[in-house]
PDB file of C-alpha atoms and ligand atoms in Angstrom:
ATOM      1  CA  MET H   1       1.792 -47.717  -1.360  1.00 71.00           C
ATOM      2  CA  GLY H   2      -0.851 -45.244  -0.284  1.00 73.00           C
ATOM      3  CA  GLU H   3      -2.892 -46.278  -3.302  1.00 77.00           C
ATOM      4  CA  ARG H   4      -1.938 -49.960  -3.422  1.00 81.00           C
ATOM      5  CA  ALA H   5      -2.247 -51.468   0.048  1.00 79.00           C
ATOM      6  CA  GLU H   6      -1.093 -54.943  -1.100  1.00 81.00           C
ATOM      7  CA  LEU H   7       2.409 -53.550  -1.706  1.00 82.00           C
ATOM      8  CA  ARG H   8       2.856 -52.527   1.925  1.00 82.00           C
ATOM      9  CA  LYS H   9       3.819 -56.089   2.876  1.00 83.00           C
ATOM     10  CA  LYS H  10       6.636 -55.921   0.379  1.00 85.00           C
ATOM     11  CA  ALA H  11       8.012 -52.592   1.597  1.00 84.00           C
ATOM     12  CA  LYS H  12      11.493 -53.937   2.286  1.00 84.00           C
ATOM     13  CA  GLU H  13      11.825 -55.518  -1.153  1.00 85.00           C
ATOM     14  CA  LEU H  14      10.466 -52.388  -2.801  1.00 84.00           C
ATOM     15  CA  LYS H  15      12.920 -50.173  -0.939  1.00 86.00           C
ATOM     16  CA  LYS H  16      15.828 -52.119  -2.434  1.00 87.00           C
ATOM     17  CA  PHE H  17      14.282 -51.945  -5.878  1.00 85.00           C
ATOM     18  CA  VAL H  18      13.658 -48.191  -5.643  1.00 86.00           C
ATOM     19  CA  SER H  19      17.178 -47.404  -4.449  1.00 88.00           C
ATOM     20  CA  THR H  20      18.666 -49.427  -7.365  1.00 88.00           C
ATOM     21  CA  ILE H  21      16.596 -47.405  -9.859  1.00 87.00           C
ATOM     22  CA  VAL H  22      17.441 -44.097  -8.146  1.00 87.00           C
ATOM     23  CA  SER H  23      21.170 -44.798  -8.270  1.00 89.00           C
ATOM     24  CA  GLU H  24      20.871 -45.778 -11.968  1.00 88.00           C
ATOM     25  CA  ILE H  25      19.077 -42.507 -12.739  1.00 87.00           C
ATOM     26  CA  ASN H  26      21.587 -40.494 -10.749  1.00 88.00           C
ATOM     27  CA  GLN H  27      24.348 -41.787 -12.988  1.00 89.00           C
ATOM     28  CA  LEU H  28      22.689 -40.206 -16.033  1.00 89.00           C
ATOM     29  CA  THR H  29      23.360 -36.592 -16.968  1.00 87.00           C
ATOM     30  CA  ILE H  30      20.518 -34.061 -16.645  1.00 84.00           C
ATOM     31  CA  GLU H  31      20.153 -34.074 -20.460  1.00 85.00           C
ATOM     32  CA  GLU H  32      19.853 -37.881 -20.531  1.00 87.00           C
ATOM     33  CA  GLN H  33      17.322 -37.795 -17.693  1.00 85.00           C
ATOM     34  CA  THR H  34      15.274 -35.150 -19.539  1.00 82.00           C
ATOM     35  CA  SER H  35      15.245 -37.043 -22.849  1.00 84.00           C
ATOM     36  CA  LEU H  36      14.270 -40.294 -21.089  1.00 84.00           C
ATOM     37  CA  LEU H  37      11.429 -38.463 -19.379  1.00 84.00           C
ATOM     38  CA  MET H  38      10.336 -36.828 -22.652  1.00 81.00           C
ATOM     39  CA  LYS H  39      10.301 -40.223 -24.388  1.00 84.00           C
ATOM     40  CA  LYS H  40       8.474 -42.208 -21.716  1.00 83.00           C
ATOM     41  CA  TRP H  41       6.320 -39.692 -19.838  1.00 83.00           C
ATOM     42  CA  PRO H  42       6.042 -36.536 -21.988  1.00 78.00           C
ATOM     43  CA  ASN H  43       3.056 -35.198 -20.057  1.00 75.00           C
ATOM     44  CA  SER H  44       4.937 -35.120 -16.774  1.00 73.00           C
ATOM     45  CA  ILE H  45       7.172 -32.228 -17.841  1.00 66.00           C
ATOM     46  CA  GLN H  46       4.759 -30.304 -19.985  1.00 60.00           C
ATOM     47  CA  GLY H  47       4.129 -27.806 -17.178  1.00 58.00           C
ATOM     48  CA  THR H  48       7.738 -26.672 -17.074  1.00 55.00           C
ATOM     49  CA  LYS H  49       7.931 -26.290 -20.867  1.00 53.00           C
ATOM     50  CA  GLU H  50       4.891 -24.099 -21.249  1.00 58.00           C
ATOM     51  CA  LYS H  51       4.866 -21.640 -18.392  1.00 64.00           C
ATOM     52  CA  GLN H  52       1.509 -19.942 -18.212  1.00 70.00           C
ATOM     53  CA  GLN H  53       1.803 -16.204 -18.387  1.00 76.00           C
ATOM     54  CA  LYS H  54      -0.278 -14.605 -15.679  1.00 83.00           C
ATOM     55  CA  ILE H  55      -1.733 -11.183 -16.308  1.00 88.00           C
ATOM     56  CA  LEU H  56      -3.513  -8.756 -14.007  1.00 93.00           C
ATOM     57  CA  PRO H  57      -7.296  -8.596 -14.264  1.00 94.00           C
ATOM     58  CA  PRO H  58      -8.387  -5.311 -15.881  1.00 94.00           C
ATOM     59  CA  LEU H  59      -9.471  -2.425 -13.646  1.00 93.00           C
ATOM     60  CA  LYS H  60     -13.085  -1.324 -13.644  1.00 91.00           C
ATOM     61  CA  ASN H  61     -14.082   2.156 -14.824  1.00 91.00           C
ATOM     62  CA  VAL H  62     -10.712   3.005 -16.411  1.00 92.00           C
ATOM     63  CA  LYS H  63     -12.474   4.664 -19.319  1.00 92.00           C
ATOM     64  CA  LYS H  64     -13.808   7.309 -16.947  1.00 94.00           C
ATOM     65  CA  PHE H  65     -10.318   8.703 -16.406  1.00 94.00           C
ATOM     66  CA  PRO H  66      -8.010  10.410 -18.902  1.00 95.00           C
ATOM     67  CA  LYS H  67      -4.925   8.810 -17.345  1.00 96.00           C
ATOM     68  CA  ILE H  68      -4.287   6.094 -14.790  1.00 96.00           C
ATOM     69  CA  ILE H  69      -2.023   7.327 -12.008  1.00 97.00           C
ATOM     70  CA  THR H  70      -1.083   5.080  -9.102  1.00 98.00           C
ATOM     71  CA  ARG H  71       1.114   5.688  -6.106  1.00 98.00           C
ATOM     72  CA  PHE H  72       3.087   3.950  -3.435  1.00 98.00           C
ATOM     73  CA  SER H  73       3.343   6.149  -0.345  1.00 97.00           C
ATOM     74  CA  PRO H  74       5.637   4.840   2.380  1.00 97.00           C
ATOM     75  CA  ASN H  75       6.558   6.638   5.575  1.00 96.00           C
ATOM     76  CA  PRO H  76      10.378   6.655   5.623  1.00 97.00           C
ATOM     77  CA  ASP H  77      10.570   6.000   9.360  1.00 94.00           C
ATOM     78  CA  CYS H  78      11.721   2.419   8.850  1.00 94.00           C
ATOM     79  CA  ALA H  79      12.768  -0.070   6.148  1.00 94.00           C
ATOM     80  CA  LEU H  80      10.037  -1.611   4.012  1.00 96.00           C
ATOM     81  CA  HIS H  81       8.791  -5.033   5.001  1.00 94.00           C
ATOM     82  CA  LEU H  82       7.881  -7.852   2.664  1.00 94.00           C
ATOM     83  CA  GLY H  83       4.182  -6.964   2.754  1.00 94.00           C
ATOM     84  CA  SER H  84       4.888  -3.741   0.840  1.00 96.00           C
ATOM     85  CA  VAL H  85       5.867  -5.716  -2.265  1.00 97.00           C
ATOM     86  CA  ARG H  86       2.248  -6.382  -3.143  1.00 96.00           C
ATOM     87  CA  ALA H  87       1.307  -2.695  -3.066  1.00 97.00           C
ATOM     88  CA  ILE H  88       4.430  -1.671  -5.002  1.00 98.00           C
ATOM     89  CA  VAL H  89       4.137  -4.260  -7.769  1.00 97.00           C
ATOM     90  CA  LEU H  90       0.388  -3.872  -8.224  1.00 97.00           C
ATOM     91  CA  SER H  91       0.584  -0.054  -8.310  1.00 98.00           C
ATOM     92  CA  HIS H  92       3.498  -0.100 -10.734  1.00 98.00           C
ATOM     93  CA  ASP H  93       2.142  -2.809 -13.040  1.00 97.00           C
ATOM     94  CA  TYR H  94      -1.343  -1.343 -13.256  1.00 97.00           C
ATOM     95  CA  ALA H  95       0.069   2.086 -14.156  1.00 98.00           C
ATOM     96  CA  LYS H  96       2.188   0.504 -16.899  1.00 97.00           C
ATOM     97  CA  MET H  97      -0.701  -1.667 -18.114  1.00 96.00           C
ATOM     98  CA  TYR H  98      -2.637   1.524 -18.955  1.00 97.00           C
ATOM     99  CA  ASN H  99       0.371   3.651 -20.034  1.00 97.00           C
ATOM    100  CA  GLY H 100      -0.100   5.690 -16.888  1.00 97.00           C
ATOM    101  CA  ASP H 101       2.213   7.070 -14.224  1.00 98.00           C
ATOM    102  CA  PHE H 102       3.475   5.444 -11.072  1.00 98.00           C
ATOM    103  CA  ILE H 103       4.302   7.887  -8.276  1.00 98.00           C
ATOM    104  CA  LEU H 104       6.541   7.399  -5.266  1.00 98.00           C
ATOM    105  CA  ARG H 105       5.355   9.674  -2.476  1.00 98.00           C
ATOM    106  CA  PHE H 106       7.122   9.877   0.869  1.00 98.00           C
ATOM    107  CA  GLU H 107       4.599  10.529   3.638  1.00 96.00           C
ATOM    108  CA  ASP H 108       6.962  12.148   6.099  1.00 95.00           C
ATOM    109  CA  THR H 109       4.870  14.802   7.800  1.00 93.00           C
ATOM    110  CA  ASP H 110       4.798  13.376  11.312  1.00 89.00           C
ATOM    111  CA  PRO H 111       8.143  14.465  12.776  1.00 85.00           C
ATOM    112  CA  ARG H 112       7.410  13.141  16.250  1.00 84.00           C
ATOM    113  CA  LEU H 113       5.486   9.879  16.233  1.00 83.00           C
ATOM    114  CA  LYS H 114       6.741   8.665  12.859  1.00 88.00           C
ATOM    115  CA  LYS H 115      10.056  10.432  12.651  1.00 89.00           C
ATOM    116  CA  SER H 116      11.644   9.846   9.259  1.00 91.00           C
ATOM    117  CA  SER H 117      15.320   9.176   8.771  1.00 92.00           C
ATOM    118  CA  LEU H 118      17.345  10.046   5.653  1.00 93.00           C
ATOM    119  CA  GLU H 119      18.786   6.539   5.256  1.00 95.00           C
ATOM    120  CA  PHE H 120      15.291   5.064   4.744  1.00 97.00           C
ATOM    121  CA  TYR H 121      14.473   7.277   1.735  1.00 97.00           C
ATOM    122  CA  ASP H 122      17.346   5.674  -0.164  1.00 97.00           C
ATOM    123  CA  MET H 123      16.643   2.186   1.133  1.00 97.00           C
ATOM    124  CA  ILE H 124      13.060   2.455  -0.137  1.00 98.00           C
ATOM    125  CA  ARG H 125      14.224   3.771  -3.524  1.00 98.00           C
ATOM    126  CA  ASP H 126      16.693   0.854  -3.770  1.00 98.00           C
ATOM    127  CA  ASP H 127      13.946  -1.636  -2.944  1.00 98.00           C
ATOM    128  CA  LEU H 128      11.729  -0.292  -5.723  1.00 98.00           C
ATOM    129  CA  ARG H 129      14.593  -0.466  -8.227  1.00 98.00           C
ATOM    130  CA  TRP H 130      15.362  -4.012  -7.098  1.00 97.00           C
ATOM    131  CA  LEU H 131      11.731  -4.929  -7.798  1.00 98.00           C
ATOM    132  CA  LYS H 132      12.115  -3.295 -11.244  1.00 97.00           C
ATOM    133  CA  CYS H 133       9.340  -0.856 -10.339  1.00 98.00           C
ATOM    134  CA  GLU H 134      10.799   2.451 -11.493  1.00 98.00           C
ATOM    135  CA  TRP H 135       8.640   5.447 -10.614  1.00 98.00           C
ATOM    136  CA  ASP H 136       7.742   8.286 -12.999  1.00 98.00           C
ATOM    137  CA  SER H 137       7.778  11.020 -10.404  1.00 98.00           C
ATOM    138  CA  GLU H 138       8.597  11.439  -6.748  1.00 98.00           C
ATOM    139  CA  TYR H 139       7.095  13.676  -4.061  1.00 98.00           C
ATOM    140  CA  ILE H 140       8.391  14.363  -0.570  1.00 98.00           C
ATOM    141  CA  GLN H 141       5.446  15.627   1.435  1.00 97.00           C
ATOM    142  CA  SER H 142       7.491  17.499   4.053  1.00 95.00           C
ATOM    143  CA  ASP H 143       8.842  19.717   1.239  1.00 97.00           C
ATOM    144  CA  ARG H 144       5.297  20.628   0.235  1.00 97.00           C
ATOM    145  CA  ILE H 145       3.744  21.828   3.498  1.00 95.00           C
ATOM    146  CA  GLN H 146       3.089  25.330   2.120  1.00 96.00           C
ATOM    147  CA  ILE H 147       1.177  23.830  -0.822  1.00 97.00           C
ATOM    148  CA  TYR H 148      -1.001  21.840   1.599  1.00 96.00           C
ATOM    149  CA  TYR H 149      -1.646  24.967   3.672  1.00 97.00           C
ATOM    150  CA  GLU H 150      -2.823  26.789   0.536  1.00 97.00           C
ATOM    151  CA  HIS H 151      -5.157  23.934  -0.375  1.00 97.00           C
ATOM    152  CA  ALA H 152      -6.484  23.750   3.182  1.00 97.00           C
ATOM    153  CA  ARG H 153      -7.361  27.451   3.069  1.00 98.00           C
ATOM    154  CA  LYS H 154      -9.034  27.037  -0.347  1.00 98.00           C
ATOM    155  CA  LEU H 155     -11.101  24.126   0.960  1.00 98.00           C
ATOM    156  CA  LEU H 156     -12.174  26.150   3.997  1.00 98.00           C
ATOM    157  CA  GLU H 157     -13.081  29.075   1.731  1.00 98.00           C
ATOM    158  CA  ILE H 158     -15.387  26.947  -0.408  1.00 98.00           C
ATOM    159  CA  GLY H 159     -16.899  25.138   2.575  1.00 97.00           C
ATOM    160  CA  GLY H 160     -15.343  21.794   1.703  1.00 98.00           C
ATOM    161  CA  ALA H 161     -13.630  21.508   5.077  1.00 98.00           C
ATOM    162  CA  TYR H 162     -13.921  22.847   8.615  1.00 98.00           C
ATOM    163  CA  VAL H 163     -11.791  23.280  11.710  1.00 98.00           C
ATOM    164  CA  CYS H 164     -13.028  20.942  14.425  1.00 98.00           C
ATOM    165  CA  THR H 165     -12.161  21.687  18.046  1.00 98.00           C
ATOM    166  CA  CYS H 166     -14.194  18.861  19.563  1.00 97.00           C
ATOM    167  CA  LYS H 167     -12.594  16.386  21.919  1.00 96.00           C
ATOM    168  CA  PRO H 168     -11.794  13.269  19.819  1.00 93.00           C
ATOM    169  CA  GLU H 169     -14.109  11.043  21.915  1.00 94.00           C
ATOM    170  CA  LYS H 170     -17.001  13.460  21.523  1.00 95.00           C
ATOM    171  CA  PHE H 171     -16.493  13.693  17.763  1.00 96.00           C
ATOM    172  CA  ARG H 172     -16.252   9.886  17.485  1.00 95.00           C
ATOM    173  CA  GLU H 173     -19.544   9.402  19.346  1.00 95.00           C
ATOM    174  CA  LYS H 174     -21.343  11.676  16.896  1.00 96.00           C
ATOM    175  CA  ILE H 175     -19.745  10.416  13.706  1.00 95.00           C
ATOM    176  CA  LEU H 176     -20.428   6.775  14.607  1.00 96.00           C
ATOM    177  CA  THR H 177     -24.129   7.623  14.608  1.00 96.00           C
ATOM    178  CA  LYS H 178     -23.729   9.573  11.335  1.00 96.00           C
ATOM    179  CA  LYS H 179     -24.304  12.929  13.054  1.00 96.00           C
ATOM    180  CA  ASN H 180     -22.194  16.038  12.568  1.00 96.00           C
ATOM    181  CA  CYS H 181     -20.502  18.043  15.309  1.00 97.00           C
ATOM    182  CA  GLU H 182     -21.291  21.752  15.757  1.00 96.00           C
ATOM    183  CA  CYS H 183     -18.039  22.822  14.051  1.00 97.00           C
ATOM    184  CA  ARG H 184     -19.290  21.497  10.728  1.00 97.00           C
ATOM    185  CA  THR H 185     -21.934  24.205  10.478  1.00 96.00           C
ATOM    186  CA  LEU H 186     -19.681  27.147  11.397  1.00 97.00           C
ATOM    187  CA  SER H 187     -19.486  30.042   8.955  1.00 97.00           C
ATOM    188  CA  ILE H 188     -16.618  30.243   6.506  1.00 97.00           C
ATOM    189  CA  SER H 189     -15.192  33.293   8.285  1.00 97.00           C
ATOM    190  CA  ASP H 190     -15.264  31.485  11.650  1.00 98.00           C
ATOM    191  CA  ASN H 191     -13.466  28.545  10.068  1.00 98.00           C
ATOM    192  CA  LEU H 192     -10.831  30.793   8.517  1.00 98.00           C
ATOM    193  CA  SER H 193     -10.280  32.502  11.845  1.00 98.00           C
ATOM    194  CA  ARG H 194      -9.832  29.105  13.537  1.00 98.00           C
ATOM    195  CA  TRP H 195      -7.409  28.105  10.760  1.00 98.00           C
ATOM    196  CA  ASP H 196      -5.328  31.238  11.375  1.00 97.00           C
ATOM    197  CA  GLY H 197      -5.381  30.293  15.034  1.00 97.00           C
ATOM    198  CA  MET H 198      -3.930  26.870  14.201  1.00 97.00           C
ATOM    199  CA  LEU H 199      -1.121  28.484  12.213  1.00 96.00           C
ATOM    200  CA  GLU H 200      -0.434  31.131  14.849  1.00 96.00           C
ATOM    201  CA  GLY H 201      -0.216  28.681  17.733  1.00 94.00           C
ATOM    202  CA  ARG H 202      -3.488  29.627  19.443  1.00 96.00           C
ATOM    203  CA  TYR H 203      -4.362  25.933  19.665  1.00 97.00           C
ATOM    204  CA  HIS H 204      -2.241  23.167  21.124  1.00 94.00           C
ATOM    205  CA  GLU H 205      -1.765  19.613  19.917  1.00 93.00           C
ATOM    206  CA  GLY H 206      -5.073  17.730  19.897  1.00 93.00           C
ATOM    207  CA  GLU H 207      -7.174  20.892  20.253  1.00 96.00           C
ATOM    208  CA  ALA H 208      -7.984  21.531  16.568  1.00 97.00           C
ATOM    209  CA  VAL H 209      -7.958  19.575  13.306  1.00 98.00           C
ATOM    210  CA  VAL H 210      -9.006  20.413   9.759  1.00 98.00           C
ATOM    211  CA  ARG H 211     -11.629  17.920   8.682  1.00 98.00           C
ATOM    212  CA  ILE H 212     -12.681  17.232   5.099  1.00 98.00           C
ATOM    213  CA  LYS H 213     -16.445  17.167   4.613  1.00 98.00           C
ATOM    214  CA  THR H 214     -17.501  13.760   3.307  1.00 97.00           C
ATOM    215  CA  GLU H 215     -20.815  11.960   3.219  1.00 96.00           C
ATOM    216  CA  LEU H 216     -21.796  11.437   6.859  1.00 96.00           C
ATOM    217  CA  ASP H 217     -23.246   8.029   6.006  1.00 95.00           C
ATOM    218  CA  HIS H 218     -20.099   6.731   4.339  1.00 95.00           C
ATOM    219  CA  PRO H 219     -19.973   2.974   5.048  1.00 95.00           C
ATOM    220  CA  ASN H 220     -16.495   3.322   6.601  1.00 95.00           C
ATOM    221  CA  PRO H 221     -16.738   5.472   9.770  1.00 94.00           C
ATOM    222  CA  ALA H 222     -13.004   6.269   9.556  1.00 94.00           C
ATOM    223  CA  ILE H 223     -13.631   8.059   6.243  1.00 96.00           C
ATOM    224  CA  ARG H 224     -16.511  10.200   7.566  1.00 97.00           C
ATOM    225  CA  ASP H 225     -15.142  13.757   7.865  1.00 97.00           C
ATOM    226  CA  TRP H 226     -11.577  12.503   8.103  1.00 97.00           C
ATOM    227  CA  PRO H 227      -8.884  14.757   9.599  1.00 96.00           C
ATOM    228  CA  ALA H 228      -6.533  16.137   6.943  1.00 96.00           C
ATOM    229  CA  LEU H 229      -4.353  18.473   9.020  1.00 96.00           C
ATOM    230  CA  ARG H 230      -3.516  18.413  12.701  1.00 95.00           C
ATOM    231  CA  ILE H 231      -1.102  20.087  15.080  1.00 94.00           C
ATOM    232  CA  ILE H 232       2.042  18.314  16.255  1.00 91.00           C
ATOM    233  CA  ASP H 233       3.870  19.814  19.196  1.00 88.00           C
ATOM    234  CA  MET H 234       7.547  19.090  18.691  1.00 84.00           C
ATOM    235  CA  LYS H 235       8.345  19.975  22.307  1.00 83.00           C
ATOM    236  CA  LYS H 236       6.356  16.978  23.493  1.00 79.00           C
ATOM    237  CA  THR H 237       8.128  13.656  23.724  1.00 66.00           C
TER     238      THR H 237
HETATM  239 ZN1   ZN N   1     -16.136  19.517  15.988  1.00 86.82          ZN
END
């Protein structure tokens, strides 16, 4: 009636007519309904017969890398929400598309603000299995702290990182204008001494962070000299 205005006047009559037809159709079995539809209006059910298979668009620059490795890295401080499905499926399917590896990595190194709980590790694993996204290897970051400490020291030794003791607001002011803080130009031995200080408890929470040297004009200010390691005081609440 939306398309044929003249029929609107006959709405009552049409209603009777339509309900007669509907009850006739409802008496047919599904098979009879399908064959009637196929005979009279074959195009109307074509879509259900030939489901289009959707595939992921190829990734750029894959040839540059010997192997494609993707990861999903939840913090096990709560159950996954629906929004995680996208990251899980895309990471898994892209790894498989290129015969690569899909890693599950638990980011559980904040024992105070994002305190993990054992039950969530298993819930997350179950969710991935339910999505049929099996992972090739699994890492639990809190088991690997010593490895990260070794890498932090190596980075400081080669000048790829520095220990920043600036107040966060002061650092932010500088980095937003693409300028470095004074800590960035410290000598390697000064940095290593500050690092030892972090490990020995000479600094308190918020007083020192290890920053990775990046390009200072990176388009994303959050990436510029991002903090890789920081102190968490477990006595604080
Ligand atoms: Zn600094």
